[in-house]
XYZ file of C-alpha atoms in Angstrom:
448
model
C 0.279 0.225 -0.053
C 2.698 2.408 0.843
C 4.460 1.959 -2.880
C 1.132 2.552 -4.165
C 0.386 5.989 -2.096
C 4.229 7.328 -2.849
C 3.338 7.540 -6.554
C 0.471 9.548 -5.902
C 2.257 11.562 -3.348
C 4.743 12.687 -5.794
C 1.728 13.410 -8.631
C 0.368 15.451 -6.475
C 3.421 17.446 -5.521
C 4.258 17.577 -8.835
C 0.685 19.200 -9.274
C 0.956 21.832 -7.237
C 4.431 22.488 -8.671
C 2.606 23.765 -11.618
C -0.210 25.543 -10.248
C 2.101 27.416 -8.755
C 3.649 27.798 -11.860
C 1.321 29.138 -12.888
C -0.552 31.434 -10.974
C 3.215 32.965 -10.378
C 3.674 33.130 -14.125
C 0.164 34.799 -14.217
C 1.457 37.214 -11.606
C 4.178 38.808 -13.777
C 2.333 38.477 -16.661
C -0.521 41.212 -14.844
C 2.050 43.306 -13.955
C 3.775 43.863 -16.961
C 0.600 44.244 -18.531
C 0.101 46.859 -15.993
C 3.537 48.712 -16.495
C 2.792 48.537 -20.506
C -0.645 51.163 -19.346
C 1.504 53.357 -17.301
C 3.674 56.078 -18.277
C 6.866 54.896 -17.660
C 7.989 58.190 -16.565
C 6.569 57.809 -13.167
C 7.774 54.155 -11.982
C 10.586 53.552 -10.649
C 12.070 51.280 -12.633
C 15.439 49.481 -11.665
C 13.684 47.112 -9.252
C 11.218 46.046 -12.157
C 14.470 45.324 -14.890
C 13.974 42.108 -13.632
C 10.740 41.564 -13.771
C 10.260 42.691 -17.360
C 13.419 41.239 -18.904
C 11.625 37.241 -18.517
C 9.134 38.541 -21.397
C 10.824 40.929 -23.323
C 14.976 41.232 -23.905
C 14.375 44.727 -25.240
C 12.641 46.422 -23.042
C 13.075 50.278 -23.736
C 15.271 52.182 -21.009
C 13.257 55.166 -18.954
C 13.864 58.338 -20.744
C 17.075 60.003 -19.820
C 17.775 62.616 -17.569
C 18.479 65.513 -19.694
C 17.690 68.439 -16.585
C 16.234 71.093 -19.098
C 12.304 71.292 -19.385
C 10.106 69.505 -22.294
C 8.453 72.226 -24.452
C 6.357 70.407 -26.614
C 2.982 71.884 -25.749
C 1.060 73.540 -29.081
C 1.301 77.073 -27.608
C 0.596 79.810 -30.263
C 1.047 83.317 -28.731
C 1.248 86.957 -30.145
C 3.535 88.959 -29.502
C 1.872 91.958 -28.629
C -1.368 93.134 -27.656
C -3.158 96.213 -28.932
C -7.086 96.147 -26.528
C -9.228 99.392 -27.878
C -11.782 100.626 -25.847
C -12.471 103.248 -29.358
C -11.681 106.099 -27.044
C -8.259 104.618 -25.697
C -5.536 101.844 -26.986
C -3.544 100.174 -24.358
C -0.596 97.755 -25.946
C 1.836 95.372 -24.782
C 4.716 94.442 -26.314
C 8.205 93.386 -25.906
C 6.447 92.417 -22.360
C 6.693 87.689 -22.273
C 4.679 88.169 -18.918
C 2.171 90.806 -19.490
C 0.937 89.945 -23.008
C 1.049 86.326 -22.511
C -1.509 87.999 -18.949
C -3.475 89.654 -21.365
C -4.085 86.819 -23.822
C -5.142 84.616 -21.485
C -7.975 86.613 -21.154
C -9.197 88.121 -24.487
C -7.604 85.072 -26.440
C -11.199 83.876 -25.730
C -12.455 86.972 -28.506
C -9.573 85.475 -30.999
C -11.053 81.809 -30.755
C -14.964 82.382 -30.683
C -13.949 85.129 -33.626
C -11.996 81.911 -35.629
C -14.877 79.215 -34.617
C -17.857 81.218 -35.966
C -16.049 83.455 -38.797
C -18.261 83.234 -42.568
C -16.264 83.363 -45.908
C -13.664 86.242 -45.666
C -14.419 89.237 -47.625
C -11.446 91.689 -48.765
C -11.849 95.235 -47.606
C -10.536 98.823 -48.484
C -7.414 99.495 -46.300
C -9.047 102.279 -44.814
C -11.206 99.346 -42.614
C -8.014 97.478 -41.606
C -7.249 100.428 -40.154
C -10.442 101.788 -38.598
C -11.150 97.890 -37.447
C -7.553 98.935 -35.525
C -8.682 101.696 -33.762
C -12.839 101.088 -32.985
C -13.173 98.640 -30.048
C -11.738 95.489 -30.573
C -8.965 93.418 -29.731
C -5.255 93.300 -32.017
C -3.030 90.058 -31.802
C 0.736 89.796 -33.551
C 1.721 86.570 -33.941
C 4.717 88.092 -35.612
C 4.938 85.270 -38.107
C 2.326 84.132 -40.305
C 0.364 81.245 -39.060
C -2.386 79.682 -41.169
C -5.685 80.779 -39.952
C -7.516 77.209 -39.681
C -4.011 76.136 -37.929
C -4.616 78.672 -34.691
C -7.837 77.683 -34.929
C -7.505 74.453 -34.518
C -4.391 75.245 -32.002
C -6.652 77.571 -30.340
C -10.235 75.198 -30.235
C -9.016 71.936 -29.950
C -9.346 70.650 -33.432
C -12.107 72.569 -34.716
C -12.101 72.587 -37.865
C -13.611 75.808 -40.008
C -13.368 76.249 -44.151
C -14.028 79.654 -43.858
C -10.276 79.718 -42.406
C -8.374 80.082 -45.787
C -5.811 82.694 -45.976
C -2.547 83.220 -43.714
C -1.939 86.063 -41.140
C 0.671 87.812 -39.019
C -1.552 89.761 -38.104
C -5.313 90.124 -36.288
C -7.839 92.788 -35.190
C -11.396 91.239 -33.920
C -13.412 94.563 -33.497
C -16.743 96.119 -33.783
C -18.008 97.523 -37.227
C -20.150 100.442 -38.161
C -23.175 97.628 -38.216
C -22.353 96.706 -34.806
C -21.807 93.681 -35.433
C -17.678 91.510 -34.208
C -15.427 91.114 -37.091
C -12.852 89.346 -37.882
C -9.949 91.375 -40.021
C -6.773 90.448 -41.109
C -4.094 90.947 -43.886
C -3.746 88.503 -45.639
C 0.581 88.769 -46.525
C 0.404 85.648 -49.685
C -1.958 88.069 -52.153
C -0.976 91.153 -50.011
C -5.132 92.280 -49.124
C -6.791 92.407 -46.238
C -10.333 90.761 -45.110
C -13.010 90.689 -43.016
C -15.197 87.959 -41.653
C -17.815 88.101 -40.191
C -18.267 86.710 -36.528
C -21.255 85.589 -34.413
C -19.178 86.609 -31.238
C -21.688 89.324 -29.247
C -20.469 93.226 -28.238
C -22.894 93.495 -25.160
C -22.253 92.561 -22.484
C -19.440 90.153 -23.852
C -16.871 92.128 -26.011
C -17.513 95.494 -24.510
C -16.727 94.239 -20.583
C -13.544 92.475 -21.837
C -12.065 95.541 -23.123
C -12.916 98.229 -20.708
C -11.209 99.481 -18.138
C -7.771 98.554 -19.849
C -7.340 102.759 -20.422
C -4.413 104.108 -22.533
C -0.589 103.518 -21.862
C 0.109 106.312 -24.853
C 1.378 103.777 -28.049
C -0.083 105.158 -31.501
C 0.444 103.568 -34.930
C 2.433 105.606 -37.323
C -1.081 106.136 -39.541
C -1.985 107.728 -36.652
C 0.714 110.588 -36.226
C 0.519 113.304 -38.468
C 2.145 114.470 -41.322
C 5.792 115.161 -41.423
C 6.444 113.913 -37.825
C 9.773 112.084 -39.143
C 8.562 108.643 -39.673
C 8.673 108.773 -42.819
C 10.896 105.927 -43.183
C 8.131 103.828 -41.607
C 5.119 101.290 -42.256
C 1.646 102.097 -41.013
C 1.489 100.360 -38.763
C 4.511 100.268 -36.651
C 3.722 100.791 -32.847
C 5.571 103.761 -31.009
C 6.107 103.660 -27.362
C 5.179 106.746 -25.532
C 8.781 105.880 -23.522
C 12.138 105.084 -23.997
C 12.780 101.202 -24.136
C 15.733 99.483 -21.551
C 14.892 96.082 -22.824
C 16.848 93.227 -20.916
C 20.772 92.121 -22.374
C 20.844 88.120 -22.038
C 24.217 85.680 -21.262
C 23.713 83.067 -24.516
C 26.015 79.583 -24.993
C 25.928 76.510 -26.905
C 23.772 74.205 -25.295
C 25.923 70.951 -27.697
C 28.965 72.159 -27.039
C 29.827 69.717 -24.346
C 27.546 67.450 -26.105
C 27.125 64.268 -23.334
C 25.520 60.941 -23.892
C 22.287 62.267 -21.354
C 21.852 65.281 -24.247
C 22.820 62.465 -27.715
C 20.517 59.784 -26.172
C 17.461 62.394 -25.012
C 17.912 63.746 -29.176
C 17.648 60.492 -30.513
C 14.615 60.024 -29.198
C 12.785 63.768 -29.597
C 13.946 62.532 -33.285
C 12.020 59.210 -33.617
C 15.334 57.236 -33.554
C 15.816 54.515 -30.753
C 19.211 54.526 -29.154
C 19.334 50.569 -28.791
C 19.176 50.093 -32.892
C 21.038 52.954 -33.911
C 24.506 53.174 -35.639
C 26.386 56.071 -33.152
C 30.048 56.681 -34.505
C 31.893 60.051 -34.198
C 32.606 62.526 -37.401
C 34.996 65.773 -37.328
C 32.970 68.119 -35.744
C 29.774 65.823 -33.481
C 28.664 62.641 -33.644
C 26.204 60.929 -36.383
C 23.711 58.150 -36.110
C 22.684 56.226 -39.103
C 19.610 54.160 -39.137
C 18.658 52.520 -42.858
C 19.724 55.605 -45.465
C 18.740 58.246 -42.989
C 21.029 60.127 -40.764
C 21.026 62.422 -37.717
C 24.779 64.581 -37.405
C 24.898 66.108 -34.056
C 27.585 69.482 -34.033
C 29.362 70.337 -31.402
C 28.746 73.757 -33.196
C 25.265 73.716 -31.808
C 23.816 72.909 -35.292
C 21.770 69.143 -35.987
C 20.995 68.034 -39.519
C 18.894 65.302 -39.965
C 18.767 63.945 -44.309
C 16.175 61.690 -45.736
C 17.808 59.373 -47.892
C 14.699 59.741 -49.915
C 11.221 59.949 -49.155
C 9.936 56.494 -48.476
C 11.071 55.767 -44.954
C 8.191 57.482 -42.705
C 9.360 58.451 -40.171
C 7.345 61.617 -40.281
C 4.209 61.848 -42.023
C 2.807 64.691 -42.032
C -0.128 64.316 -44.273
C -1.103 65.603 -48.287
C 0.377 69.348 -47.727
C -3.172 70.597 -48.251
C -3.897 69.837 -44.932
C -1.809 72.584 -42.851
C -2.301 71.797 -39.933
C -0.892 67.545 -39.552
C 2.881 69.232 -41.246
C 2.852 71.727 -38.320
C 2.273 70.202 -34.947
C 4.926 67.568 -36.228
C 7.355 69.734 -37.273
C 6.328 72.391 -33.686
C 6.748 69.542 -31.661
C 9.583 68.408 -33.356
C 11.183 72.012 -32.760
C 9.918 72.188 -29.440
C 11.427 68.616 -27.768
C 14.912 69.745 -29.680
C 15.992 73.452 -29.885
C 12.740 73.958 -27.917
C 13.916 71.525 -25.108
C 17.361 73.744 -24.392
C 16.677 77.050 -25.249
C 16.213 79.016 -21.826
C 14.976 82.060 -21.854
C 13.781 82.108 -25.112
C 10.665 80.668 -27.046
C 9.520 79.742 -30.464
C 6.890 80.980 -32.811
C 6.102 79.501 -36.071
C 7.579 81.966 -38.900
C 6.306 80.585 -41.606
C 4.724 77.992 -44.279
C 6.814 78.699 -48.005
C 6.550 76.634 -51.072
C 9.318 76.089 -53.078
C 9.938 75.710 -56.809
C 10.590 72.259 -57.256
C 7.105 72.256 -54.988
C 7.670 71.009 -51.642
C 7.162 73.485 -48.485
C 9.304 75.039 -46.118
C 8.786 75.329 -42.464
C 10.806 77.361 -39.929
C 10.520 78.506 -36.316
C 12.358 81.722 -35.128
C 13.282 82.196 -30.983
C 11.972 84.843 -28.957
C 13.366 87.103 -26.346
C 11.092 88.675 -24.270
C 8.283 89.436 -27.582
C 11.842 90.453 -29.570
C 12.747 87.951 -32.804
C 16.483 86.945 -32.663
C 18.616 86.827 -35.793
C 20.569 83.787 -35.985
C 24.250 84.188 -37.961
C 23.552 83.686 -41.815
C 19.934 84.063 -41.458
C 20.085 80.605 -40.033
C 16.445 79.181 -37.690
C 16.338 77.728 -34.791
C 14.542 74.924 -36.834
C 14.278 74.324 -40.254
C 11.998 71.512 -41.948
C 11.801 70.862 -45.482
C 8.816 68.983 -47.203
C 7.900 66.899 -49.407
C 6.172 63.929 -50.293
C 3.883 63.879 -47.089
C 7.137 63.112 -45.241
C 9.452 65.104 -43.893
C 12.995 64.608 -45.907
C 15.098 67.339 -44.569
C 16.009 69.897 -40.871
C 18.057 71.684 -39.079
C 18.045 72.946 -36.173
C 20.119 75.305 -34.223
C 20.784 74.997 -30.582
C 21.420 78.227 -28.151
C 20.614 79.261 -24.894
C 19.216 82.525 -23.521
C 19.640 83.265 -19.716
C 18.506 86.449 -18.160
C 21.675 88.904 -17.081
C 20.044 90.641 -14.684
C 20.940 93.654 -17.259
C 18.633 96.018 -19.595
C 20.826 98.019 -22.703
C 18.748 101.295 -23.781
C 18.039 101.424 -27.394
C 17.298 104.770 -29.907
C 13.675 106.133 -29.639
C 11.813 104.981 -33.111
C 11.577 108.800 -34.419
C 15.808 108.597 -34.460
C 16.132 104.995 -35.747
C 13.355 105.926 -38.334
C 15.358 109.638 -39.788
C 18.542 106.867 -39.895
C 16.301 104.563 -41.772
C 15.499 107.492 -43.800
C 18.508 108.285 -44.518
C 19.649 104.517 -45.646
C 16.645 104.927 -48.310
C 14.671 102.483 -46.622
C 10.963 103.499 -47.141
C 8.107 101.225 -45.445
C 10.134 99.311 -43.540
C 8.901 97.950 -40.342
C 10.832 98.959 -37.415
C 10.466 96.151 -34.935
C 13.085 95.413 -31.473
C 15.701 91.967 -32.853
C 18.374 90.703 -30.589
C 21.164 89.814 -32.886
C 22.545 86.930 -32.155
C 26.540 86.855 -33.391
C 27.419 83.848 -31.603
C 29.018 85.755 -28.613
C 28.225 85.543 -24.338
C 25.907 87.811 -24.155
C 23.369 89.479 -26.600
C 21.069 91.905 -27.001
C 18.438 94.531 -28.430
C 18.429 96.891 -31.350
C 16.011 97.605 -33.579
C 16.033 96.268 -37.331
C 14.208 96.863 -40.637
C 11.963 94.819 -42.626
């Protein structure tokens, strides 16, 4: 009898062992599936590596600590805002903090007008000037933005087929009939347009634009003739006081390129570190994946070449709908140059169609609302799009930090006189930072 019991006991122990192993495997599977749904950046990784290695030999590593905050959120911000109640005008420019605060309060008017805008109708320039003086709000984004993209950004992906143009300056203003219109200047054809909207003035817009008062800003077209501003574009804003813009320290964040930064740039550019061939070149490193290359230079410039148009790494649609194109290029720019730019902010400079049919998407830096001029007319980020793909891009890494100092600039009238001496008639006078690669940058007037 004992001989018969022993095999049965061994079988029971074997069955129990198998059950235990199955329970353990099911538990580990549950942990693994749970981890797949978690945000890895919030999980303590080290204790879990051994568990995950049971299921997958090539587990992705956690993002490298680059000690630089990501700035990938798409958030178009104007560099200047003007608010008029029909009698007085208040303008904020070259002051990012104040302009952002005003935009938080007034952006609802722009969003509502873009949402309800009817088909654009050409208007005379006089109507545009009247809109700038009427009760309303004027926004200047410095770069030219497709209005449908601007609305999608502000309206969580909304669509309005009437938004067929691009603009840098947009006004939401009371018209002569008591309605509210969206006005803008389309630089592509040089015309001014107005779109009727469903924005209510009484009890809504009037409450938002009242209370700002005035701070002495005037457009050049409002000033008396022969006042010394003849050389300027009529929509230059004349400040009531002299300006003292801040001075910034400038540096190249790639001058001491380390493994953590290389890894972070690889991930931002969608290159997988574990499958790449990385090797040194004369002025930095080259990363190759198939026919694609990404060169990261110690001089602060990174260059990508697709090698062919069928890589599929950066699809941006058919080119007719610009939203996927802008979203993809914005995130690439923000997660790379925008991640290490310090006090600077990115802005969309424009989208241009080249002679070969490709599109060129350009992003620039701003400092406190003033644009940054890089050497050789370089951009913070420039993307070439062809065949529904990003085929090339160039990234210009720069970091800017407050120095605690300021530097005075000439008054607009004096700067206008200098422009007139150079026979630069009708030029826009704006404050810009010229970055020639030195340790500091300070602002001065430039004509564009």
